[in-house]
Amino acid sequence: MINSELSHLRGSPFDALRSLLDPLNPAQGFEPTLLTIGEPQHKPPQLMNDALRANEHLYGKYPPVGGTPGLRSAITGWLTRRYALTDGMIEADQNIAPVNGTKEALYMIASVITERAGHNQPKPVILLPTPYYHVYHAAAVMAGAEPVFLPAGPDTHFFPDLDALTPELLNRATAFYLCNPSNPQGTVASAEYLTAALALARKHDFMLIVDECYSEIYDKTPPTGILEICAKAGGALDHVLAFHSLSKRSSAAGLRSGFCVGESDIIKTFLNLRNFAGAASPLPVCAAAAALWNDDTHVVENRALYRQKFDIAEKIFGSKFGFYRPEGGFFLWLDVGDGVEAAIRLWTKAAIRVLPGKFLSVADSDGINPGDPYIRIALVSAPEDSKEALTRLANSL
């Protein structure tokens, strides 16, 4: 009586980490420190709380699945400012789907764009990078597709090698999930790379799903967005969906507010499905989200805190463990030789939890897991707390 596709899901990397470390005692004499989850610890902007309080009387109303006109307008305005788009390229009522956090939306969208295979027909495929965000894999499996993992290592700036994809594989694809900036590696795709990916999507008729949730946490240069590439190609949004969230941009993970932008027919169908299976954002949350998208000052301040932590990490690690300053996002991806062994040592010797790269990756046909040598470190705490934790970590590796 249980859907057999569920047996193909890979376990959560955090479940794997608990199985690895929970039986072990953390080192005595230290406050246990978690550097595992990308949950920003910076204080959310006051304007968010102000908007929630000012609209708290609306909690008694059912919210529309498409959000409010004010929220869609704020999102459209931010996209136009951020990516220097022409007025009218993004239509608030045609191209925007507000969502209750992008995690469930990234999962649900695969079912919208994937036609299940008929009897005795090969499954469609959904392309995923490895290392990867585990939701992408679950989305592919439960949409009835075959997940195809594409290695994303240092030789290709931690993005899949587009030239290695065969026409036969691309013709079977319904979607290609791409995270930019990359998670966990913190690299940024070039405009040329995104242009090539979009050309493949349009040539082979699959959806390019670009997870841009880390786009506003960057070191020096704002990451190019897929909408910029669309604008340069004439402004059409066919074969493109981009996802954005306030969780990282505004340190508002608990607000559970984000959006999807892209091809209007897909957005319309997506919203129709969400009428049945999606959780709509409460009206006070819509008001708070609109206030956040309308304000860029707090984002600059937030980004400055991450740059401080990049500076701290650079001073502590230098060139050790293959350290490099992340171009975007807030993770460190360190080569420690054996990520699992390092995670055990850091917990038992320094009371620090990190995530082994192995838990974010899958082995290739030769049994080689590209994440084996790495650990992922989330720089989400305040700069002074991050300095103490990274110093303790470096001294224990």
mmCIF file of C-alpha atoms in Angstrom:
data_model
loop_
_atom_site.group_PDB
_atom_site.id
_atom_site.type_symbol
_atom_site.label_atom_id
_atom_site.label_comp_id
_atom_site.label_asym_id
_atom_site.label_seq_id
_atom_site.Cartn_x
_atom_site.Cartn_y
_atom_site.Cartn_z
ATOM 1 C CA MET A 1 0.000 0.000 0.000
ATOM 2 C CA ILE A 2 3.055 2.286 -0.189
ATOM 3 C CA ASN A 3 4.270 3.948 -3.390
ATOM 4 C CA SER A 4 7.222 1.838 -4.553
ATOM 5 C CA GLU A 5 9.021 4.944 -5.844
ATOM 6 C CA LEU A 6 9.676 5.900 -2.234
ATOM 7 C CA SER A 7 12.153 3.048 -1.981
ATOM 8 C CA HIS A 8 14.386 4.862 -4.480
ATOM 9 C CA LEU A 9 14.764 7.984 -2.380
ATOM 10 C CA ARG A 10 18.198 8.640 -0.973
ATOM 11 C CA GLY A 11 18.331 9.389 2.723
ATOM 12 C CA SER A 12 18.736 12.916 3.988
ATOM 13 C CA PRO A 13 22.378 13.903 4.464
ATOM 14 C CA PHE A 14 21.452 15.112 7.926
ATOM 15 C CA ASP A 15 19.958 11.742 8.832
ATOM 16 C CA ALA A 16 23.216 10.171 7.680
ATOM 17 C CA LEU A 17 25.157 12.612 9.836
ATOM 18 C CA ARG A 18 23.042 11.812 12.899
ATOM 19 C CA SER A 19 23.614 8.100 12.346
ATOM 20 C CA LEU A 20 27.341 8.750 12.132
ATOM 21 C CA LEU A 21 27.790 11.084 15.094
ATOM 22 C CA ASP A 22 24.917 10.605 17.541
ATOM 23 C CA PRO A 23 26.399 7.376 18.985
ATOM 24 C CA LEU A 24 29.618 9.291 19.727
ATOM 25 C CA ASN A 25 30.250 11.655 22.612
ATOM 26 C CA PRO A 26 31.354 15.176 21.747
ATOM 27 C CA ALA A 27 34.630 16.401 23.174
ATOM 28 C CA GLN A 28 34.397 17.577 26.762
ATOM 29 C CA GLY A 29 35.202 21.146 27.699
ATOM 30 C CA PHE A 30 33.668 22.716 24.588
ATOM 31 C CA GLU A 31 30.239 24.048 23.772
ATOM 32 C CA PRO A 32 28.960 21.806 20.942
ATOM 33 C CA THR A 33 28.987 23.834 17.727
ATOM 34 C CA LEU A 34 26.944 23.050 14.631
ATOM 35 C CA LEU A 35 28.436 24.098 11.284
ATOM 36 C CA THR A 36 26.212 21.796 9.271
ATOM 37 C CA ILE A 37 22.948 23.467 8.255
ATOM 38 C CA GLY A 38 22.679 26.524 6.018
ATOM 39 C CA GLU A 39 20.402 28.320 8.454
ATOM 40 C CA PRO A 40 21.450 32.000 8.707
ATOM 41 C CA GLN A 41 21.857 33.204 12.285
ATOM 42 C CA HIS A 42 21.983 36.918 11.477
ATOM 43 C CA LYS A 43 19.103 38.886 12.956
ATOM 44 C CA PRO A 44 16.283 39.400 10.427
ATOM 45 C CA PRO A 45 15.542 43.025 9.492
ATOM 46 C CA GLN A 46 13.194 44.908 11.797
ATOM 47 C CA LEU A 47 11.028 45.865 8.828
ATOM 48 C CA MET A 48 9.986 42.203 8.563
ATOM 49 C CA ASN A 49 8.690 42.181 12.141
ATOM 50 C CA ASP A 50 7.028 45.539 11.656
ATOM 51 C CA ALA A 51 5.140 44.314 8.591
ATOM 52 C CA LEU A 52 4.055 41.119 10.335
ATOM 53 C CA ARG A 53 2.672 43.052 13.290
ATOM 54 C CA ALA A 54 0.978 45.654 11.110
ATOM 55 C CA ASN A 55 -0.865 42.902 9.242
ATOM 56 C CA GLU A 56 -1.474 40.402 12.018
ATOM 57 C CA HIS A 57 -5.225 40.988 11.759
ATOM 58 C CA LEU A 58 -5.095 39.157 8.394
ATOM 59 C CA TYR A 59 -4.188 35.806 9.927
ATOM 60 C CA GLY A 60 -7.912 35.089 10.064
ATOM 61 C CA LYS A 61 -8.218 35.041 6.270
ATOM 62 C CA TYR A 62 -7.371 32.268 3.835
ATOM 63 C CA PRO A 63 -4.484 33.455 1.644
ATOM 64 C CA PRO A 64 -4.538 33.039 -2.147
ATOM 65 C CA VAL A 65 -2.069 30.521 -3.542
ATOM 66 C CA GLY A 66 -0.702 33.162 -5.923
ATOM 67 C CA GLY A 67 0.127 35.583 -3.146
ATOM 68 C CA THR A 68 -0.973 39.203 -3.167
ATOM 69 C CA PRO A 69 -0.655 41.854 -5.894
ATOM 70 C CA GLY A 70 1.666 43.792 -3.586
ATOM 71 C CA LEU A 71 3.988 40.804 -3.169
ATOM 72 C CA ARG A 72 4.088 39.975 -6.879
ATOM 73 C CA SER A 73 4.760 43.635 -7.658
ATOM 74 C CA ALA A 74 7.608 43.791 -5.124
ATOM 75 C CA ILE A 75 9.173 40.628 -6.572
ATOM 76 C CA THR A 76 8.909 41.958 -10.117
ATOM 77 C CA GLY A 77 10.459 45.241 -9.066
ATOM 78 C CA TRP A 78 13.367 43.508 -7.358
ATOM 79 C CA LEU A 79 14.044 41.257 -10.339
ATOM 80 C CA THR A 80 14.011 44.249 -12.675
ATOM 81 C CA ARG A 81 16.438 46.189 -10.425
ATOM 82 C CA ARG A 82 18.726 43.297 -9.626
ATOM 83 C CA TYR A 83 19.142 41.995 -13.162
ATOM 84 C CA ALA A 84 18.701 45.275 -15.084
ATOM 85 C CA LEU A 85 15.704 43.924 -16.992
ATOM 86 C CA THR A 86 13.559 45.989 -19.295
ATOM 87 C CA ASP A 87 10.179 47.072 -17.957
ATOM 88 C CA GLY A 88 7.551 44.537 -18.923
ATOM 89 C CA MET A 89 9.895 41.586 -19.396
ATOM 90 C CA ILE A 90 8.511 40.105 -16.161
ATOM 91 C CA GLU A 91 4.743 40.357 -15.801
ATOM 92 C CA ALA A 92 3.742 40.144 -12.160
ATOM 93 C CA ASP A 93 0.520 38.244 -12.886
ATOM 94 C CA GLN A 94 1.956 35.923 -15.548
ATOM 95 C CA ASN A 95 5.533 35.008 -14.671
ATOM 96 C CA ILE A 96 5.626 34.918 -10.853
ATOM 97 C CA ALA A 97 4.537 32.159 -8.471
ATOM 98 C CA PRO A 98 5.079 33.033 -4.794
ATOM 99 C CA VAL A 99 5.802 29.900 -2.773
ATOM 100 C CA ASN A 100 5.936 28.901 0.861
ATOM 101 C CA GLY A 101 9.695 28.427 0.805
ATOM 102 C CA THR A 102 11.546 27.173 -2.264
ATOM 103 C CA LYS A 103 12.325 23.702 -0.897
ATOM 104 C CA GLU A 104 8.874 22.285 -1.512
ATOM 105 C CA ALA A 105 8.505 24.267 -4.733
ATOM 106 C CA LEU A 106 11.742 22.861 -6.163
ATOM 107 C CA TYR A 107 10.345 19.433 -5.307
ATOM 108 C CA MET A 108 6.876 19.996 -6.746
ATOM 109 C CA ILE A 109 7.909 21.595 -10.044
ATOM 110 C CA ALA A 110 9.332 18.329 -11.381
ATOM 111 C CA SER A 111 5.844 16.805 -11.379
ATOM 112 C CA VAL A 112 4.541 19.709 -13.455
ATOM 113 C CA ILE A 113 7.052 19.353 -16.276
ATOM 114 C CA THR A 114 7.579 15.578 -16.426
ATOM 115 C CA GLU A 115 5.350 13.248 -18.441
ATOM 116 C CA ARG A 116 5.487 9.745 -17.004
ATOM 117 C CA ALA A 117 6.664 7.001 -19.335
ATOM 118 C CA GLY A 118 4.140 4.686 -20.921
ATOM 119 C CA HIS A 119 4.225 0.917 -20.711
ATOM 120 C CA ASN A 120 7.560 -0.514 -21.930
ATOM 121 C CA GLN A 121 8.911 2.977 -22.597
ATOM 122 C CA PRO A 122 12.130 4.295 -21.061
ATOM 123 C CA LYS A 123 11.722 6.755 -18.253
ATOM 124 C CA PRO A 124 12.399 10.416 -18.928
ATOM 125 C CA VAL A 125 15.505 11.722 -17.199
ATOM 126 C CA ILE A 126 16.151 14.681 -14.946
ATOM 127 C CA LEU A 127 19.713 15.936 -14.822
ATOM 128 C CA LEU A 128 21.289 16.776 -11.466
ATOM 129 C CA PRO A 129 24.742 17.952 -10.420
ATOM 130 C CA THR A 130 26.683 15.942 -7.874
ATOM 131 C CA PRO A 131 27.329 17.122 -5.209
ATOM 132 C CA TYR A 132 23.696 18.152 -5.059
ATOM 133 C CA TYR A 133 20.803 19.421 -2.928
ATOM 134 C CA HIS A 134 18.927 16.287 -1.912
ATOM 135 C CA VAL A 135 15.517 17.756 -2.798
ATOM 136 C CA TYR A 136 16.402 17.673 -6.516
ATOM 137 C CA HIS A 137 16.816 13.909 -6.411
ATOM 138 C CA ALA A 138 13.553 13.349 -4.552
ATOM 139 C CA ALA A 139 11.780 15.576 -7.071
ATOM 140 C CA ALA A 140 13.046 13.498 -9.976
ATOM 141 C CA VAL A 141 12.189 10.148 -8.388
ATOM 142 C CA MET A 142 8.676 11.058 -7.340
ATOM 143 C CA ALA A 143 7.949 12.625 -10.733
ATOM 144 C CA GLY A 144 8.629 9.234 -12.319
ATOM 145 C CA ALA A 145 11.917 10.248 -13.902
ATOM 146 C CA GLU A 146 15.349 8.682 -13.831
ATOM 147 C CA PRO A 147 17.788 10.913 -11.931
ATOM 148 C CA VAL A 148 21.050 11.257 -13.844
ATOM 149 C CA PHE A 149 23.902 12.653 -11.777
ATOM 150 C CA LEU A 150 26.428 14.859 -13.543
ATOM 151 C CA PRO A 151 29.858 15.225 -11.893
ATOM 152 C CA ALA A 152 30.613 18.797 -10.840
ATOM 153 C CA GLY A 153 34.254 18.859 -9.770
ATOM 154 C CA PRO A 154 37.083 21.384 -9.608
ATOM 155 C CA ASP A 155 38.089 20.803 -13.229
ATOM 156 C CA THR A 156 34.822 22.413 -14.388
ATOM 157 C CA HIS A 157 34.526 25.084 -11.668
ATOM 158 C CA PHE A 158 32.191 22.753 -9.784
ATOM 159 C CA PHE A 159 29.504 22.804 -12.456
ATOM 160 C CA PRO A 160 28.522 19.905 -14.757
ATOM 161 C CA ASP A 161 30.468 19.688 -17.997
ATOM 162 C CA LEU A 162 27.898 20.613 -20.646
ATOM 163 C CA ASP A 163 30.115 19.376 -23.461
ATOM 164 C CA ALA A 164 30.025 15.865 -21.994
ATOM 165 C CA LEU A 165 26.250 15.575 -22.386
ATOM 166 C CA THR A 166 25.192 13.480 -25.357
ATOM 167 C CA PRO A 167 22.258 14.370 -27.619
ATOM 168 C CA GLU A 168 20.644 11.050 -26.725
ATOM 169 C CA LEU A 169 20.664 11.941 -23.017
ATOM 170 C CA LEU A 170 19.525 15.532 -23.578
ATOM 171 C CA ASN A 171 16.632 14.402 -25.775
ATOM 172 C CA ARG A 172 15.306 12.270 -22.902
ATOM 173 C CA ALA A 173 15.618 15.078 -20.360
ATOM 174 C CA THR A 174 12.613 16.934 -19.002
ATOM 175 C CA ALA A 175 14.631 19.109 -16.629
ATOM 176 C CA PHE A 176 18.133 20.120 -15.600
ATOM 177 C CA TYR A 177 18.547 21.346 -12.015
ATOM 178 C CA LEU A 178 21.356 23.860 -11.624
ATOM 179 C CA CYS A 179 22.301 25.698 -8.411
ATOM 180 C CA ASN A 180 24.015 29.055 -8.939
ATOM 181 C CA PRO A 181 25.955 29.955 -6.829
ATOM 182 C CA SER A 182 26.736 26.303 -6.359
ATOM 183 C CA ASN A 183 25.933 24.497 -3.136
ATOM 184 C CA PRO A 184 28.144 23.340 -1.462
ATOM 185 C CA GLN A 185 31.158 24.620 -3.401
ATOM 186 C CA GLY A 186 30.340 28.338 -3.583
ATOM 187 C CA THR A 187 31.344 28.922 -7.202
ATOM 188 C CA VAL A 188 29.433 31.077 -9.693
ATOM 189 C CA ALA A 189 28.476 30.082 -13.222
ATOM 190 C CA SER A 190 29.694 32.417 -15.940
ATOM 191 C CA ALA A 191 27.364 34.150 -18.376
ATOM 192 C CA GLU A 192 28.837 31.953 -21.103
ATOM 193 C CA TYR A 193 28.014 28.797 -19.157
ATOM 194 C CA LEU A 194 24.436 29.884 -18.504
ATOM 195 C CA THR A 195 24.006 30.884 -22.136
ATOM 196 C CA ALA A 196 25.152 27.433 -23.241
ATOM 197 C CA ALA A 197 22.841 25.716 -20.736
ATOM 198 C CA LEU A 198 19.863 27.750 -21.953
ATOM 199 C CA ALA A 199 20.683 26.943 -25.574
ATOM 200 C CA LEU A 200 20.702 23.219 -24.756
ATOM 201 C CA ALA A 201 17.356 23.490 -22.955
ATOM 202 C CA ARG A 202 15.743 25.171 -25.931
ATOM 203 C CA LYS A 203 17.347 22.883 -28.496
ATOM 204 C CA HIS A 204 16.433 19.671 -26.688
ATOM 205 C CA ASP A 205 13.141 20.873 -25.173
ATOM 206 C CA PHE A 206 13.762 20.490 -21.451
ATOM 207 C CA MET A 207 13.288 22.922 -18.572
ATOM 208 C CA LEU A 208 16.325 24.649 -17.121
ATOM 209 C CA ILE A 209 15.581 24.949 -13.394
ATOM 210 C CA VAL A 210 18.014 27.399 -11.819
ATOM 211 C CA ASP A 211 18.106 27.503 -8.035
ATOM 212 C CA GLU A 212 19.400 31.012 -7.302
ATOM 213 C CA CYS A 213 18.642 31.056 -3.587
ATOM 214 C CA TYR A 214 22.245 32.070 -2.733
ATOM 215 C CA SER A 215 22.457 34.789 -5.384
ATOM 216 C CA GLU A 216 22.589 37.695 -2.920
ATOM 217 C CA ILE A 217 25.358 36.279 -0.732
ATOM 218 C CA TYR A 218 28.511 36.933 -2.750
ATOM 219 C CA ASP A 219 32.058 38.076 -2.165
ATOM 220 C CA LYS A 220 32.827 40.586 -4.913
ATOM 221 C CA THR A 221 30.747 40.373 -8.072
ATOM 222 C CA PRO A 222 26.974 39.860 -8.195
ATOM 223 C CA PRO A 223 26.332 36.464 -9.807
ATOM 224 C CA THR A 224 24.838 36.563 -13.275
ATOM 225 C CA GLY A 225 21.230 35.415 -13.201
ATOM 226 C CA ILE A 226 19.502 33.290 -15.799
ATOM 227 C CA LEU A 227 17.035 36.123 -16.403
ATOM 228 C CA GLU A 228 19.919 38.298 -17.567
ATOM 229 C CA ILE A 229 20.778 35.634 -20.106
ATOM 230 C CA CYS A 230 17.167 35.534 -21.251
ATOM 231 C CA ALA A 231 17.147 39.312 -21.587
ATOM 232 C CA LYS A 232 20.247 39.279 -23.776
ATOM 233 C CA ALA A 233 18.626 36.590 -25.941
ATOM 234 C CA GLY A 234 15.555 38.743 -26.586
ATOM 235 C CA GLY A 235 13.592 38.533 -23.346
ATOM 236 C CA ALA A 236 11.653 35.288 -23.831
ATOM 237 C CA LEU A 237 11.339 33.050 -20.770
ATOM 238 C CA ASP A 238 10.566 29.742 -22.451
ATOM 239 C CA HIS A 239 12.352 26.694 -21.029
ATOM 240 C CA VAL A 240 13.428 28.653 -17.923
ATOM 241 C CA LEU A 241 12.417 28.624 -14.273
ATOM 242 C CA ALA A 242 14.394 30.420 -11.573
ATOM 243 C CA PHE A 243 13.850 30.106 -7.822
ATOM 244 C CA HIS A 244 14.628 32.742 -5.189
ATOM 245 C CA SER A 245 14.160 32.849 -1.440
ATOM 246 C CA LEU A 246 14.290 35.290 1.466
ATOM 247 C CA SER A 247 15.908 32.678 3.694
ATOM 248 C CA LYS A 248 19.461 33.588 2.749
ATOM 249 C CA ARG A 249 19.028 37.048 1.212
ATOM 250 C CA SER A 250 17.248 38.454 4.262
ATOM 251 C CA SER A 251 18.172 35.916 6.979
ATOM 252 C CA ALA A 252 14.475 35.045 7.133
ATOM 253 C CA ALA A 253 14.484 31.252 6.933
ATOM 254 C CA GLY A 254 11.520 30.961 9.305
ATOM 255 C CA LEU A 255 9.358 33.252 7.176
ATOM 256 C CA ARG A 256 9.182 30.452 4.570
ATOM 257 C CA SER A 257 8.814 32.772 1.619
ATOM 258 C CA GLY A 258 10.222 32.602 -1.883
ATOM 259 C CA PHE A 259 9.124 32.561 -5.490
ATOM 260 C CA CYS A 260 9.472 30.926 -8.862
ATOM 261 C CA VAL A 261 9.767 33.027 -12.029
ATOM 262 C CA GLY A 262 9.665 31.816 -15.606
ATOM 263 C CA GLU A 263 7.645 30.669 -18.579
ATOM 264 C CA SER A 264 4.045 31.830 -18.126
ATOM 265 C CA ASP A 265 2.322 28.593 -19.178
ATOM 266 C CA ILE A 266 4.413 26.611 -16.694
ATOM 267 C CA ILE A 267 3.766 29.145 -13.943
ATOM 268 C CA LYS A 268 0.015 28.953 -14.601
ATOM 269 C CA THR A 269 0.056 25.148 -14.441
ATOM 270 C CA PHE A 270 2.269 25.199 -11.364
ATOM 271 C CA LEU A 271 -0.148 27.498 -9.536
ATOM 272 C CA ASN A 272 -3.040 25.244 -10.520
ATOM 273 C CA LEU A 273 -1.293 22.246 -8.962
ATOM 274 C CA ARG A 274 -0.493 24.312 -5.899
ATOM 275 C CA ASN A 275 -4.203 24.968 -5.459
ATOM 276 C CA PHE A 276 -4.403 21.295 -4.485
ATOM 277 C CA ALA A 277 -0.990 20.452 -3.036
ATOM 278 C CA GLY A 278 0.797 23.680 -2.111
ATOM 279 C CA ALA A 279 0.721 25.647 1.114
ATOM 280 C CA ALA A 280 -0.139 29.291 0.520
ATOM 281 C CA SER A 281 1.731 31.979 2.453
ATOM 282 C CA PRO A 282 -0.367 33.735 5.116
ATOM 283 C CA LEU A 283 -1.272 37.308 4.250
ATOM 284 C CA PRO A 284 0.936 38.857 6.967
ATOM 285 C CA VAL A 285 3.845 36.825 5.551
ATOM 286 C CA CYS A 286 3.077 38.164 2.073
ATOM 287 C CA ALA A 287 3.192 41.695 3.463
ATOM 288 C CA ALA A 288 6.502 41.063 5.232
ATOM 289 C CA ALA A 289 7.972 39.446 2.125
ATOM 290 C CA ALA A 290 6.910 42.412 -0.014
ATOM 291 C CA ALA A 291 8.634 44.768 2.421
ATOM 292 C CA LEU A 292 11.835 42.722 2.232
ATOM 293 C CA TRP A 293 11.889 42.514 -1.579
ATOM 294 C CA ASN A 294 11.307 46.257 -1.739
ATOM 295 C CA ASP A 295 14.349 46.981 0.446
ATOM 296 C CA ASP A 296 17.958 46.416 -0.610
ATOM 297 C CA THR A 297 19.781 48.176 2.242
ATOM 298 C CA HIS A 298 19.509 45.280 4.682
ATOM 299 C CA VAL A 299 20.893 42.926 2.023
ATOM 300 C CA VAL A 300 24.056 45.004 1.688
ATOM 301 C CA GLU A 301 24.503 44.911 5.464
ATOM 302 C CA ASN A 302 23.883 41.167 5.547
ATOM 303 C CA ARG A 303 26.396 40.545 2.772
ATOM 304 C CA ALA A 304 29.032 42.570 4.634
ATOM 305 C CA LEU A 305 28.801 40.180 7.590
ATOM 306 C CA TYR A 306 29.500 37.218 5.318
ATOM 307 C CA ARG A 307 32.495 38.994 3.808
ATOM 308 C CA GLN A 308 33.877 39.455 7.322
ATOM 309 C CA LYS A 309 33.613 35.710 7.798
ATOM 310 C CA PHE A 310 35.298 35.036 4.460
ATOM 311 C CA ASP A 311 38.166 37.245 5.692
ATOM 312 C CA ILE A 312 38.335 35.325 8.963
ATOM 313 C CA ALA A 313 38.353 31.949 7.204
ATOM 314 C CA GLU A 314 41.063 33.083 4.784
ATOM 315 C CA LYS A 315 43.327 34.158 7.651
ATOM 316 C CA ILE A 316 42.779 30.908 9.517
ATOM 317 C CA PHE A 317 43.146 28.451 6.635
ATOM 318 C CA GLY A 318 45.345 30.258 4.109
ATOM 319 C CA SER A 319 46.051 27.631 1.481
ATOM 320 C CA LYS A 320 45.407 24.659 3.768
ATOM 321 C CA PHE A 321 42.807 22.042 2.821
ATOM 322 C CA GLY A 322 42.381 23.568 -0.627
ATOM 323 C CA PHE A 323 40.740 26.652 0.874
ATOM 324 C CA TYR A 324 39.418 29.309 -1.505
ATOM 325 C CA ARG A 325 37.122 32.250 -0.873
ATOM 326 C CA PRO A 326 33.637 31.271 -2.047
ATOM 327 C CA GLU A 327 32.410 33.468 -4.873
ATOM 328 C CA GLY A 328 28.875 33.081 -3.581
ATOM 329 C CA GLY A 329 26.883 31.415 -0.842
ATOM 330 C CA PHE A 330 28.214 30.908 2.678
ATOM 331 C CA PHE A 331 29.732 27.424 2.677
ATOM 332 C CA LEU A 332 33.365 26.345 2.827
ATOM 333 C CA TRP A 333 34.188 23.217 0.844
ATOM 334 C CA LEU A 334 37.425 21.916 2.322
ATOM 335 C CA ASP A 335 39.517 19.019 1.057
ATOM 336 C CA VAL A 336 40.498 17.143 4.209
ATOM 337 C CA GLY A 337 41.328 13.806 2.561
ATOM 338 C CA ASP A 338 38.504 11.841 4.153
ATOM 339 C CA GLY A 339 35.380 13.810 5.022
ATOM 340 C CA VAL A 340 33.758 11.120 7.145
ATOM 341 C CA GLU A 341 36.891 10.553 9.212
ATOM 342 C CA ALA A 342 37.313 14.310 9.644
ATOM 343 C CA ALA A 343 33.710 14.710 10.795
ATOM 344 C CA ILE A 344 34.189 12.030 13.441
ATOM 345 C CA ARG A 345 37.460 13.584 14.622
ATOM 346 C CA LEU A 346 36.043 17.107 14.810
ATOM 347 C CA TRP A 347 33.056 15.942 16.864
ATOM 348 C CA THR A 348 35.008 13.767 19.285
ATOM 349 C CA LYS A 349 38.052 16.059 19.601
ATOM 350 C CA ALA A 350 36.540 19.526 19.247
ATOM 351 C CA ALA A 351 32.725 19.164 19.651
ATOM 352 C CA ILE A 352 32.198 20.601 16.171
ATOM 353 C CA ARG A 353 29.746 19.118 13.677
ATOM 354 C CA VAL A 354 30.438 19.434 9.963
ATOM 355 C CA LEU A 355 28.853 17.642 7.033
ATOM 356 C CA PRO A 356 30.947 15.094 5.107
ATOM 357 C CA GLY A 357 30.908 15.762 1.365
ATOM 358 C CA LYS A 358 30.153 12.082 0.798
ATOM 359 C CA PHE A 359 26.643 12.640 2.150
ATOM 360 C CA LEU A 360 26.000 15.274 -0.536
ATOM 361 C CA SER A 361 27.255 13.227 -3.472
ATOM 362 C CA VAL A 362 26.840 9.904 -5.240
ATOM 363 C CA ALA A 363 29.459 7.507 -6.485
ATOM 364 C CA ASP A 364 30.080 7.159 -10.217
ATOM 365 C CA SER A 365 30.121 3.893 -12.176
ATOM 366 C CA ASP A 366 33.641 3.229 -10.913
ATOM 367 C CA GLY A 367 32.530 3.582 -7.310
ATOM 368 C CA ILE A 368 34.261 6.945 -6.842
ATOM 369 C CA ASN A 369 32.327 9.473 -4.808
ATOM 370 C CA PRO A 370 33.463 13.029 -5.663
ATOM 371 C CA GLY A 371 32.519 14.243 -2.210
ATOM 372 C CA ASP A 372 34.686 11.763 -0.297
ATOM 373 C CA PRO A 373 37.629 14.102 0.415
ATOM 374 C CA TYR A 374 35.522 17.085 1.468
ATOM 375 C CA ILE A 375 33.642 18.575 4.374
ATOM 376 C CA ARG A 376 31.053 21.331 4.115
ATOM 377 C CA ILE A 377 31.144 24.122 6.676
ATOM 378 C CA ALA A 378 28.253 26.578 7.022
ATOM 379 C CA LEU A 379 29.391 30.102 7.949
ATOM 380 C CA VAL A 380 26.027 31.150 9.329
ATOM 381 C CA SER A 381 26.859 32.358 12.843
ATOM 382 C CA ALA A 382 28.030 35.810 13.846
ATOM 383 C CA PRO A 383 31.606 36.690 12.806
ATOM 384 C CA GLU A 384 33.032 36.395 16.326
ATOM 385 C CA ASP A 385 31.394 33.000 16.860
ATOM 386 C CA SER A 386 32.589 31.821 13.458
ATOM 387 C CA LYS A 387 36.144 32.859 14.270
ATOM 388 C CA GLU A 388 36.194 30.821 17.465
ATOM 389 C CA ALA A 389 34.677 27.772 15.785
ATOM 390 C CA LEU A 390 36.942 27.893 12.712
ATOM 391 C CA THR A 391 40.048 28.320 14.874
ATOM 392 C CA ARG A 392 39.085 25.305 16.961
ATOM 393 C CA LEU A 393 38.286 23.359 13.801
ATOM 394 C CA ALA A 394 41.585 24.171 12.110
ATOM 395 C CA ASN A 395 43.542 23.191 15.204
ATOM 396 C CA SER A 396 41.761 19.816 15.303
ATOM 397 C CA LEU A 397 42.137 18.740 11.675
#
